[in-house]
C-alpha atoms as one frame of an Amber mdcrd trajectory, in Angstrom:
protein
   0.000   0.000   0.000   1.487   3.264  -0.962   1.205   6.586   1.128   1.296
   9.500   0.095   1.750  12.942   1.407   0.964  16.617  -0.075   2.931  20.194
   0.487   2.483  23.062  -0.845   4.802  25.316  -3.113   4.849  28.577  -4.596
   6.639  29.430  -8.275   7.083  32.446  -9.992   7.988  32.999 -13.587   8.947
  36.085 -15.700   7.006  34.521 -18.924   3.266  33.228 -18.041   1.622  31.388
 -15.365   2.526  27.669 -17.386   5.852  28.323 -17.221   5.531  29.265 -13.266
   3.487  25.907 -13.145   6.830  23.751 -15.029   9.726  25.319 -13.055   7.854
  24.971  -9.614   7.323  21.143 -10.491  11.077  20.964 -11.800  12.657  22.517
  -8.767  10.406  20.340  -6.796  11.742  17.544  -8.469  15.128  18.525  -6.971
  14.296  17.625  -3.645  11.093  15.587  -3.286  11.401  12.027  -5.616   8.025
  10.537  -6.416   5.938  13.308  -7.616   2.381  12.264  -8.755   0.343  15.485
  -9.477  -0.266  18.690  -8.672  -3.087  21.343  -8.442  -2.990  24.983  -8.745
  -4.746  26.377  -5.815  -3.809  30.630  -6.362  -2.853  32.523  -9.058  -1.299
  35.925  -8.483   0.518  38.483 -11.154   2.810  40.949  -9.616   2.723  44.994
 -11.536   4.803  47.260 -12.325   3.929  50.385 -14.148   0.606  48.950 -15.244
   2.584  46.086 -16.822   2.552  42.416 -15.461   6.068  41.482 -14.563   5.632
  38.004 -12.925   3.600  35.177 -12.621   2.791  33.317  -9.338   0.969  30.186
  -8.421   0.381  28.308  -5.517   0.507  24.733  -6.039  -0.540  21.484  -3.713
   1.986  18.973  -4.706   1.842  15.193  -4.057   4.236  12.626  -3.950   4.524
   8.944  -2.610   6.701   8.388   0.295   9.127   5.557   0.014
C-alpha cells in the first residue's frame, strides 16, 4: 500500500503562469522524488507600471513516500 503525502509550493515565472506551473514542479523535483500530481490552488501576477512582470501560483503537490 502506498502513502502519500501533499505540500504546498509557490513558483514564480517572468514569462506566463505555465511556465511558473513547469519550473515549480522541476525545482520540486530537486528535492522531493516521487511526484504524482499537482493542483494549482492561487494565481497571483505581480505589476509594475501597469505592466505584469511576474507570474505566481500556488501549487498542492503530491508525492509517494518511500
Amino acid at each position: 500500500m502506498a502513502v502519500a503525502r501533499v505540500t504546498e509550493i509557490i513558483a514564480g515565472s517572468k514569462k506566463s503562469f505555465e511556465d511558473a506551473i513547469s519550473s515549480g514542479i522541476a525545482r520540486a523535483g530537486e528535492t522531493v522524488k516521487g511526484i504524482k500530481g499537482a493542483w494549482v490552488s492561487e494565481q497571483k501576477v505581480v505589476v509594475d507600471k501597469d505592466k505584469v512582470v511576474e507570474w505566481r501560483v500556488t501549487m498542492k503537490v503530491s508525492f509517494v513516500l518511500e
